[in-house]
CSV table of C-alpha atoms in Angstrom, one decimal:
chain,number,residue,atom,x,y,z
A,28,MET,CA,0.0,-0.2,0.0
A,29,LEU,CA,1.1,3.7,-0.4
A,30,ILE,CA,1.3,5.7,2.4
A,31,THR,CA,2.0,9.6,2.5
A,32,VAL,CA,4.0,10.7,5.5
A,33,ARG,CA,4.2,14.3,6.1
A,34,PHE,CA,7.3,16.4,7.9
A,35,PHE,CA,7.3,19.6,9.9
A,36,ALA,CA,9.8,22.1,10.8
A,37,SER,CA,13.1,20.7,11.9
A,38,TYR,CA,12.2,17.4,9.9
A,39,ALA,CA,11.1,19.2,6.8
A,40,ASP,CA,14.4,21.4,6.6
A,41,ALA,CA,16.4,17.8,7.3
A,42,LEU,CA,14.8,16.2,4.3
A,43,GLY,CA,14.4,19.0,2.5
A,44,ARG,CA,10.6,17.8,1.7
A,45,LYS,CA,7.5,18.3,3.6
A,46,ASP,CA,6.0,14.8,2.2
A,47,ALA,CA,6.6,11.6,0.9
A,48,GLN,CA,4.8,8.5,-0.8
A,49,LEU,CA,6.2,5.4,0.8
A,50,SER,CA,5.4,1.8,-0.3
A,51,LEU,CA,4.8,-0.3,2.6
A,52,GLY,CA,3.6,-3.8,2.7
A,53,ASP,CA,-0.2,-4.8,3.7
A,54,GLY,CA,0.0,-4.8,7.5
A,55,ALA,CA,2.6,-2.6,8.0
A,56,SER,CA,3.5,-1.1,11.3
A,57,VAL,CA,4.7,2.7,12.3
A,58,ARG,CA,7.9,0.7,12.8
A,59,ASP,CA,7.8,-0.5,9.6
A,60,LEU,CA,7.0,3.1,8.1
A,61,LEU,CA,10.3,4.6,10.1
A,62,LYS,CA,12.4,2.4,9.0
A,63,SER,CA,11.5,3.2,5.1
A,64,VAL,CA,11.9,6.9,5.8
A,65,SER,CA,15.1,6.3,7.3
A,66,ASP,CA,16.0,5.6,3.9
A,67,LEU,CA,14.9,9.1,2.5
A,68,PRO,CA,18.1,11.6,1.8
A,69,GLY,CA,18.9,13.4,4.7
A,70,ALA,CA,17.3,11.1,7.3
A,71,SER,CA,20.4,11.0,9.5
A,72,ALA,CA,19.9,13.8,10.7
A,73,LEU,CA,16.5,12.4,12.2
A,74,PRO,CA,16.6,10.9,15.7
A,75,ALA,CA,16.2,7.1,15.9
A,76,ASN,CA,12.6,7.6,17.1
A,77,PRO,CA,10.6,10.3,16.3
A,78,LEU,CA,7.2,10.6,17.3
A,79,VAL,CA,4.7,9.7,14.6
A,80,ALA,CA,0.8,10.7,14.7
A,81,VAL,CA,-1.6,8.9,12.9
A,82,ASN,CA,-4.8,10.2,11.7
A,83,GLN,CA,-3.7,12.9,14.1
A,84,VAL,CA,-3.3,10.9,17.3
A,85,TYR,CA,0.1,9.9,18.5
A,86,ALA,CA,0.9,6.5,17.8
A,87,VAL,CA,3.5,3.9,18.9
A,88,ALA,CA,5.8,1.6,17.0
A,89,ALA,CA,3.6,-1.2,17.0
A,90,THR,CA,0.9,1.0,15.8
A,91,ARG,CA,-0.8,-1.1,12.1
A,92,LEU,CA,-1.3,1.4,9.2
A,93,ASN,CA,-4.2,1.3,6.6
A,94,ALA,CA,-4.3,2.8,2.8
A,95,GLY,CA,-5.5,6.4,3.6
A,96,ASP,CA,-3.9,6.8,6.9
A,97,GLU,CA,-3.1,10.7,7.8
A,98,VAL,CA,0.7,9.9,9.0
A,99,ALA,CA,2.7,12.5,10.4
A,100,LEU,CA,6.3,12.8,12.1
A,101,ILE,CA,6.3,15.1,14.7
A,102,PRO,CA,9.4,16.9,15.8
A,103,PRO,CA,10.0,17.8,19.4
A,104,VAL,CA,6.8,20.4,20.2
A,105,ALA,CA,7.7,23.9,21.0
A,106,GLY,CA,4.3,25.8,21.3
A,107,GLY,CA,2.9,28.1,23.7
B,1,MET,CA,-14.7,24.6,25.0
B,2,ARG,CA,-12.9,26.1,21.8
B,3,ALA,CA,-9.5,25.7,20.7
B,4,SER,CA,-7.9,27.4,17.4
B,5,ILE,CA,-4.9,28.0,15.7
B,6,VAL,CA,-4.9,31.5,14.3
B,7,THR,CA,-2.8,33.7,11.9
B,8,HIS,CA,-4.1,37.2,13.5
B,9,ALA,CA,-3.1,39.3,16.6
B,10,LEU,CA,-4.7,37.8,19.9
B,11,ASP,CA,-7.7,39.7,21.4
B,12,THR,CA,-7.8,38.5,25.1
B,13,ASP,CA,-10.6,40.8,26.0
B,14,ALA,CA,-12.6,38.8,23.3
B,15,LEU,CA,-11.7,35.5,25.0
B,16,LEU,CA,-12.4,36.7,28.6
B,17,ARG,CA,-15.8,37.9,27.3
B,18,GLU,CA,-16.3,34.4,25.5
B,19,VAL,CA,-16.2,32.4,28.9
B,20,ALA,CA,-17.9,35.0,30.9
B,21,ASP,CA,-21.3,34.2,32.2
B,22,ALA,CA,-23.1,35.4,35.3
B,23,ARG,CA,-22.9,32.5,37.1
B,24,ARG,CA,-19.3,32.3,37.0
B,25,GLY,CA,-17.5,34.9,39.4
B,26,ALA,CA,-13.8,33.9,38.6
B,27,THR,CA,-12.2,34.2,35.2
B,28,ALA,CA,-8.7,33.4,34.8
B,29,LEU,CA,-6.4,34.0,31.7
B,30,PHE,CA,-2.9,33.0,30.5
B,31,VAL,CA,-1.2,35.0,27.8
B,32,GLY,CA,2.5,33.9,26.3
B,33,THR,CA,4.4,36.6,24.5
B,34,VAL,CA,7.7,36.5,22.8
B,35,ARG,CA,10.5,37.1,24.7
B,36,SER,CA,13.6,39.5,23.8
B,37,VAL,CA,15.9,37.0,25.6
B,38,ASN,CA,15.8,32.8,25.6
B,39,GLU,CA,18.9,30.8,26.9
B,40,GLY,CA,20.9,34.3,26.9
B,41,ARG,CA,20.4,34.8,23.5
B,42,GLU,CA,18.8,38.0,22.0
B,43,VAL,CA,15.8,37.0,20.0
B,44,THR,CA,14.2,39.5,17.6
B,45,ALA,CA,11.2,37.6,16.4
B,46,ILE,CA,10.1,34.4,16.4
B,47,GLU,CA,8.5,32.2,13.6
B,48,TYR,CA,5.5,29.7,14.7
B,49,SER,CA,4.1,26.7,12.6
B,50,ALA,CA,1.8,23.9,13.2
B,51,TYR,CA,0.5,20.7,12.0
B,52,GLU,CA,-2.7,23.0,11.9
B,53,SER,CA,-5.5,20.4,12.1
B,54,MET,CA,-3.9,18.1,14.9
B,55,ALA,CA,-3.1,20.9,16.9
B,56,GLU,CA,-6.6,22.1,17.1
B,57,ARG,CA,-7.4,18.3,17.9
B,58,GLU,CA,-5.2,18.2,20.3
B,59,MET,CA,-5.6,21.6,22.2
B,60,SER,CA,-9.4,20.6,22.2
B,61,ALA,CA,-8.6,17.8,23.8
B,62,VAL,CA,-6.5,19.3,26.6
B,63,LEU,CA,-9.4,21.4,27.0
B,64,ALA,CA,-11.9,18.9,27.2
B,65,GLU,CA,-9.7,16.8,29.9
B,66,ALA,CA,-9.4,20.3,32.2
B,67,GLU,CA,-13.2,20.6,32.0
B,68,ALA,CA,-13.8,17.1,33.0
B,69,MET,CA,-11.7,17.4,36.0
B,70,ASN,CA,-12.9,20.7,36.6
B,71,GLU,CA,-16.5,20.4,36.7
B,72,GLY,CA,-18.5,23.1,35.6
B,73,VAL,CA,-15.4,25.1,34.0
B,74,VAL,CA,-15.4,26.6,30.6
B,75,LEU,CA,-12.1,27.0,28.8
B,76,VAL,CA,-11.1,28.3,25.3
B,77,ALA,CA,-7.4,28.9,23.9
B,78,GLU,CA,-5.8,30.1,20.7
B,79,HIS,CA,-2.6,30.0,19.5
B,80,ARG,CA,-1.1,32.2,16.5
B,81,ILE,CA,1.4,31.0,14.1
B,82,GLY,CA,3.4,32.8,11.8
B,83,ARG,CA,6.2,35.3,12.4
B,84,LEU,CA,5.7,37.3,15.7
B,85,GLU,CA,7.7,39.9,17.1
B,86,VAL,CA,8.9,40.5,20.4
B,87,GLY,CA,6.0,41.5,23.0
B,88,GLU,CA,3.6,39.9,20.6
B,89,ALA,CA,1.2,37.2,22.2
B,90,SER,CA,1.6,33.8,21.0
B,91,ILE,CA,-0.8,32.1,22.8
B,92,ALA,CA,-3.9,32.9,25.2
B,93,ILE,CA,-6.0,30.8,27.1
B,94,ALA,CA,-9.0,31.8,29.4
B,95,ALA,CA,-10.9,29.8,32.1
B,96,ALA,CA,-14.0,30.6,33.9
B,97,HIS,CA,-15.7,28.8,37.0
B,98,GLU,CA,-18.2,29.7,39.9
B,99,HIS,CA,-15.2,29.6,42.2
B,100,ARG,CA,-11.2,31.2,41.9
B,101,GLY,CA,-9.6,27.4,42.5
B,102,ARG,CA,-10.9,25.3,39.7
B,103,ALA,CA,-10.6,28.2,37.4
B,104,LEU,CA,-7.0,28.6,38.0
B,105,ASP,CA,-6.6,24.8,38.3
B,106,ALA,CA,-7.8,24.4,34.7
B,107,LEU,CA,-6.1,27.3,33.3
B,108,ARG,CA,-2.4,25.7,34.6
B,109,TYR,CA,-3.2,22.3,33.3
B,110,ALA,CA,-4.5,23.8,29.8
B,111,ILE,CA,-1.0,25.5,29.6
B,112,ASP,CA,1.1,22.7,30.6
B,113,GLU,CA,-0.6,20.2,28.7
B,114,ILE,CA,-0.7,22.2,25.5
B,115,LYS,CA,3.0,23.0,25.2
B,116,LYS,CA,3.8,19.3,26.1
B,117,ARG,CA,1.3,17.9,23.0
B,118,ALA,CA,0.3,20.3,20.6
B,119,PRO,CA,2.2,19.9,17.4
B,120,ILE,CA,3.6,23.2,17.1
B,121,TRP,CA,6.9,24.5,16.6
B,122,LYS,CA,9.1,27.9,16.8
B,123,ARG,CA,12.2,29.0,15.1
B,124,GLU,CA,13.9,31.9,17.1
B,125,LEU,CA,15.4,34.3,15.0
B,126,TYR,CA,18.5,36.6,16.9
B,127,ALA,CA,19.7,39.4,17.0
B,128,ASP,CA,23.2,38.1,15.6
B,129,GLY,CA,21.4,37.0,12.3
B,130,SER,CA,21.5,33.6,13.4
B,131,GLU,CA,18.2,31.3,13.6
B,132,SER,CA,17.8,27.9,15.1
B,133,TRP,CA,14.3,25.7,15.8
B,134,VAL,CA,13.8,25.7,19.7
B,135,ASP,CA,14.1,22.0,20.6
B,136,PRO,CA,12.5,21.9,24.7
B,137,THR,CA,13.8,18.4,25.0
B,138,GLN,CA,17.3,19.5,24.5
B,139,VAL,CA,17.0,22.1,27.1
B,140,ALA,CA,15.8,19.9,29.5
B,141,ALA,CA,18.3,17.5,28.9
B,142,ARG,CA,21.2,20.6,30.0
C,1,MET,CA,4.0,46.2,42.3
C,2,ARG,CA,0.7,48.0,42.7
C,3,ALA,CA,-2.3,47.6,44.6
C,4,SER,CA,-5.1,50.1,44.3
C,5,ILE,CA,-8.7,50.5,45.8
C,6,VAL,CA,-10.7,52.2,43.1
C,7,THR,CA,-14.3,53.6,42.3
C,8,HIS,CA,-14.0,52.9,38.6
C,9,ALA,CA,-14.8,49.9,36.3
C,10,LEU,CA,-11.5,47.9,36.3
C,11,ASP,CA,-9.8,47.7,32.9
C,12,THR,CA,-7.5,44.5,32.7
C,13,ASP,CA,-6.2,45.0,29.2
C,14,ALA,CA,-4.4,48.1,31.1
C,15,LEU,CA,-3.4,46.0,34.2
C,16,LEU,CA,-1.9,43.6,31.4
C,17,ARG,CA,0.2,46.3,30.1
C,18,GLU,CA,1.5,47.7,33.4
C,19,VAL,CA,3.1,44.3,34.0
C,20,ALA,CA,4.1,43.3,30.4
C,21,ASP,CA,7.9,43.7,29.8
C,22,ALA,CA,9.5,42.2,27.1
C,23,ARG,CA,11.9,40.1,29.0
C,24,ARG,CA,8.6,38.5,30.7
C,25,GLY,CA,6.9,36.1,28.4
C,26,ALA,CA,4.3,34.8,30.8
C,27,THR,CA,1.4,36.9,32.1
C,28,ALA,CA,-1.5,35.8,33.9
C,29,LEU,CA,-4.7,37.7,35.1
C,30,PHE,CA,-7.5,36.8,37.8
C,31,VAL,CA,-11.0,38.6,37.4
C,32,GLY,CA,-13.4,38.3,40.0
C,33,THR,CA,-16.9,39.3,39.0
C,34,VAL,CA,-20.2,39.9,40.5
C,35,ARG,CA,-22.1,36.5,40.3
C,36,SER,CA,-25.9,36.1,40.0
C,37,VAL,CA,-26.7,33.1,42.4
C,38,ASN,CA,-24.5,33.2,45.4
C,39,GLU,CA,-25.6,30.3,48.2
C,40,GLY,CA,-28.5,29.6,46.5
C,41,ARG,CA,-29.9,33.1,46.4
C,42,GLU,CA,-30.5,35.3,43.4
C,43,VAL,CA,-28.0,38.2,43.4
C,44,THR,CA,-29.2,41.7,41.8
C,45,ALA,CA,-26.2,43.5,43.2
C,46,ILE,CA,-23.4,43.9,45.5
C,47,GLU,CA,-22.1,46.9,47.5
C,48,TYR,CA,-18.3,46.6,48.3
C,49,SER,CA,-16.8,48.9,50.9
C,50,ALA,CA,-13.6,48.9,52.5
C,51,TYR,CA,-11.2,50.5,55.1
C,52,GLU,CA,-9.5,51.6,52.2
C,53,SER,CA,-6.1,52.6,53.3
C,54,MET,CA,-5.3,49.3,55.3
C,55,ALA,CA,-6.5,47.7,52.2
C,56,GLU,CA,-4.2,49.2,50.1
C,57,ARG,CA,-1.4,48.4,52.7
C,58,GLU,CA,-2.5,44.8,53.0
C,59,MET,CA,-2.9,43.9,49.4
C,60,SER,CA,0.6,46.0,48.8
C,61,ALA,CA,2.1,43.6,51.6
C,62,VAL,CA,0.6,40.7,50.2
C,63,LEU,CA,1.8,41.5,46.7
C,64,ALA,CA,5.3,42.0,48.2
C,65,GLU,CA,5.7,38.5,49.9
C,66,ALA,CA,4.3,36.9,46.4
C,67,GLU,CA,7.1,38.9,44.7
C,68,ALA,CA,9.6,37.9,47.5
C,69,MET,CA,8.2,34.2,47.0
C,70,ASN,CA,8.7,34.0,43.0
C,71,GLU,CA,11.6,35.9,42.1
C,72,GLY,CA,11.3,38.1,39.2
C,73,VAL,CA,7.6,38.1,39.2
C,74,VAL,CA,5.9,41.8,38.9
C,75,LEU,CA,2.4,41.9,40.4
C,76,VAL,CA,-0.4,44.9,40.4
C,77,ALA,CA,-4.1,44.4,41.7
C,78,GLU,CA,-7.1,46.6,42.0
C,79,HIS,CA,-10.2,46.2,44.0
C,80,ARG,CA,-13.7,48.4,42.9
C,81,ILE,CA,-15.6,49.4,45.6
C,82,GLY,CA,-19.3,50.9,45.4
C,83,ARG,CA,-22.3,49.2,44.0
C,84,LEU,CA,-21.4,46.4,41.4
C,85,GLU,CA,-24.1,44.9,39.1
C,86,VAL,CA,-24.2,41.5,38.2
C,87,GLY,CA,-21.5,40.5,35.6
C,88,GLU,CA,-19.1,43.5,36.8
C,89,ALA,CA,-15.4,42.9,38.2
C,90,SER,CA,-14.7,43.7,41.7
C,91,ILE,CA,-11.0,42.7,41.4
C,92,ALA,CA,-8.5,42.1,38.8
C,93,ILE,CA,-4.8,40.9,39.5
C,94,ALA,CA,-2.0,40.6,36.7
C,95,ALA,CA,1.3,38.7,37.3
C,96,ALA,CA,3.9,38.5,35.0
C,97,HIS,CA,7.4,36.7,34.8
C,98,GLU,CA,9.7,35.0,32.5
C,99,HIS,CA,8.2,31.5,33.1
C,100,ARG,CA,4.8,30.2,33.7
C,101,GLY,CA,4.9,28.5,36.8
C,102,ARG,CA,5.9,31.4,38.5
C,103,ALA,CA,3.6,33.6,37.2
C,104,LEU,CA,0.7,31.4,38.2
C,105,ASP,CA,1.9,30.5,41.5
C,106,ALA,CA,2.2,34.2,42.2
C,107,LEU,CA,-1.4,35.2,41.1
C,108,ARG,CA,-2.9,32.2,43.2
C,109,TYR,CA,-1.0,33.5,46.4
C,110,ALA,CA,-2.1,37.0,45.5
C,111,ILE,CA,-5.7,36.3,45.1
C,112,ASP,CA,-6.1,33.9,48.0
C,113,GLU,CA,-4.2,36.3,50.5
C,114,ILE,CA,-5.9,39.2,49.6
C,115,LYS,CA,-9.4,37.6,50.0
C,116,LYS,CA,-8.6,36.1,53.2
C,117,ARG,CA,-6.8,39.9,54.8
C,118,ALA,CA,-7.6,42.9,53.0
C,119,PRO,CA,-10.4,44.3,54.9
C,120,ILE,CA,-13.1,44.6,52.5
C,121,TRP,CA,-16.9,43.9,52.6
C,122,LYS,CA,-19.6,43.1,50.4
C,123,ARG,CA,-23.6,43.6,51.1
C,124,GLU,CA,-25.3,41.3,48.8
C,125,LEU,CA,-28.8,42.6,47.3
C,126,TYR,CA,-31.3,39.8,46.6
C,127,ALA,CA,-33.6,39.5,44.1
C,128,ASP,CA,-36.1,39.7,46.5
C,129,GLY,CA,-35.5,43.2,48.2
C,130,SER,CA,-33.8,41.7,50.9
C,131,GLU,CA,-29.9,41.9,51.7
C,132,SER,CA,-26.8,41.1,53.8
C,133,TRP,CA,-23.7,41.2,54.8
C,134,VAL,CA,-21.5,38.0,53.7
C,135,ASP,CA,-19.6,36.4,56.1
C,136,PRO,CA,-17.2,34.0,54.6
C,137,THR,CA,-16.3,32.4,58.1
C,138,GLN,CA,-19.8,31.4,58.6
C,139,VAL,CA,-20.3,29.8,55.2
C,140,ALA,CA,-17.1,27.7,55.9
C,141,ALA,CA,-18.6,26.5,59.4
C,142,ARG,CA,-21.9,25.5,57.6
D,22,MET,CA,-6.0,58.8,76.9
D,23,LEU,CA,-8.8,59.6,74.3
D,24,ILE,CA,-8.6,56.8,71.4
D,25,THR,CA,-10.9,57.1,68.3
D,26,VAL,CA,-11.9,53.7,67.2
D,27,ARG,CA,-13.6,53.2,63.8
D,28,PHE,CA,-16.6,50.4,62.8
D,29,PHE,CA,-17.0,49.4,58.9
D,30,ALA,CA,-19.5,47.4,57.4
D,31,SER,CA,-22.1,45.4,59.8
D,32,TYR,CA,-20.3,46.5,62.8
D,33,ALA,CA,-21.2,49.9,61.7
D,34,ASP,CA,-24.7,48.9,61.1
D,35,ALA,CA,-24.8,47.1,64.7
D,36,LEU,CA,-23.4,50.0,66.9
D,37,GLY,CA,-25.2,52.8,64.5
D,38,ARG,CA,-22.1,54.9,64.4
D,39,LYS,CA,-18.4,54.7,62.2
D,40,ASP,CA,-16.6,55.8,65.2
D,41,ALA,CA,-16.2,56.4,68.6
D,42,GLN,CA,-14.0,58.5,71.5
D,43,LEU,CA,-13.2,56.1,74.1
D,44,SER,CA,-11.5,57.1,77.5
D,45,LEU,CA,-9.0,54.5,78.0
D,46,GLY,CA,-6.0,54.5,80.8
D,47,ASP,CA,-2.4,55.1,79.8
D,48,GLY,CA,-0.8,51.7,78.9
D,49,ALA,CA,-4.2,50.1,78.0
D,50,SER,CA,-4.3,47.3,75.5
D,51,VAL,CA,-6.2,45.8,72.7
D,52,ARG,CA,-8.4,44.1,75.3
D,53,ASP,CA,-9.0,47.3,77.5
D,54,LEU,CA,-10.6,48.6,74.5
D,55,LEU,CA,-12.5,45.8,73.4
D,56,LYS,CA,-14.2,45.7,77.0
D,57,SER,CA,-15.1,49.4,76.6
D,58,VAL,CA,-16.2,48.7,72.9
D,59,SER,CA,-18.7,46.0,74.7
D,60,ASP,CA,-20.5,48.8,76.6
D,61,LEU,CA,-21.7,50.8,73.7
D,62,PRO,CA,-25.4,50.3,72.4
D,63,GLY,CA,-25.9,47.8,70.2
D,64,ALA,CA,-22.4,45.9,70.9
D,65,SER,CA,-24.4,42.8,72.2
D,66,ALA,CA,-24.4,41.9,68.5
D,67,LEU,CA,-21.0,42.3,68.0
D,68,PRO,CA,-18.6,38.9,68.4
D,69,ALA,CA,-16.8,38.4,72.0
D,70,ASN,CA,-13.3,38.5,70.1
D,71,PRO,CA,-13.6,41.1,66.9
D,72,LEU,CA,-10.2,41.6,64.8
D,73,VAL,CA,-8.5,44.9,65.7
D,74,ALA,CA,-6.3,46.6,63.6
D,75,VAL,CA,-3.7,49.0,64.9
D,76,ASN,CA,-2.3,51.9,62.6
D,77,GLN,CA,-3.9,49.9,59.6
D,78,VAL,CA,-1.9,46.6,61.0
D,79,TYR,CA,-3.9,43.3,62.6
D,80,ALA,CA,-3.2,43.0,66.0
D,81,VAL,CA,-4.0,40.9,69.6
D,82,ALA,CA,-5.4,41.5,72.3
D,83,ALA,CA,-2.2,42.0,74.2
D,84,THR,CA,-1.1,44.7,71.7
D,85,ARG,CA,-0.9,47.9,73.6
D,86,LEU,CA,-2.2,51.1,72.8
D,87,ASN,CA,-0.9,54.9,72.6
D,88,ALA,CA,-2.7,58.4,71.9
D,89,GLY,CA,-3.4,58.9,68.7
D,90,ASP,CA,-3.0,55.3,67.0
D,91,GLU,CA,-5.4,54.4,64.5
D,92,VAL,CA,-7.6,51.9,65.5
D,93,ALA,CA,-10.1,49.9,63.9
D,94,LEU,CA,-12.5,46.7,64.5
D,95,ILE,CA,-12.6,44.5,61.5
D,96,PRO,CA,-15.5,42.6,60.7
D,97,PRO,CA,-15.1,38.9,58.8
D,98,VAL,CA,-13.5,40.5,55.6
D,99,ALA,CA,-15.1,39.4,52.5
D,100,GLY,CA,-13.2,40.7,49.5
D,101,GLY,CA,-12.6,39.5,45.9
């Protein structure tokens, strides 16, 4: 399945892009997604286990992904 | 309860009016503004950005939690994004309740949790021309 | 630090501006307003009176204590006296500090202690035409 | 010595006056003042030990009074 993952703030700067389309096996988890992200150019600047949101909710490494999910990598937040 | 990401100047008076009610005698407000100095560096402006839809969702979740923990409290929060100069308000939260303790408790919970959980970022622009993303996890680790 | 007894409508925006400073990124405000219902009775207005010189002295002492306990915080407080209608503000306190925790701590200390110590009284006027002096020590004892 | 004591709020209502001039012996204390106040018409409506402020500071029963002191009885406060 194809999953679009969004990048923000320092991660978007590091990767030089705001999103990427990744091809993952059916039943893939957030862990699989992060492995795929780590192959992108510039990904060495990202931490080993960045926070991930799936459908606007914080997810864990084991969270399963489904086609159409809204996925985003979340840099350390600094609002307020 | 209402939480919004906005791109205009925050109007604290409007937030106070929004939570006001004749039965609620205690209103508390928190306003965060851009500081001229952070971690010893002179700041000229901050560029705030957000994962807007999720930030509004997460801010709303925080306000709902604060209202659940403090029955009868009403909260409203706005976070501004874009370029903000020193002294401009980036966040404003208003809380109202019949009694002051609940209003103040809810207000503190809201600002603490929104700062921890809302996907909002800031890039500080310094007087020396440099700039950097702020990472509170690194500041805390020092 | 400034504490005043006033007879005009409170201007919360002016209090926020009074404590604002480019180095203080966190501002907190408390506003107490006349409630339409107190202890189950419908209130139409409250007449506040004070031992004015002592009230200003005691409010100033409270603010000085809050500033001493929270280094760097700046506080201002105003209490209105006279006849106030439902919804009108009787007290407003603003606190500002570099960080939010100190501003919120100082604000809570100030409102709690001013309510306990400032020689200010209120007579509630009820919808049924009766009126009575409010005695919080009797309410607490019930 | 002559001491002027001020009354406020419910105490002023109960006593029907806003102040009284009391004649106290030299070296009199707040306790002596309260005893003298208790002889005023309407004083039965006051509590046994009302709060007293001397020169705008809360005082205790043993506080000594001096001619010219600013003395006030303080009903239960209800500001805010």
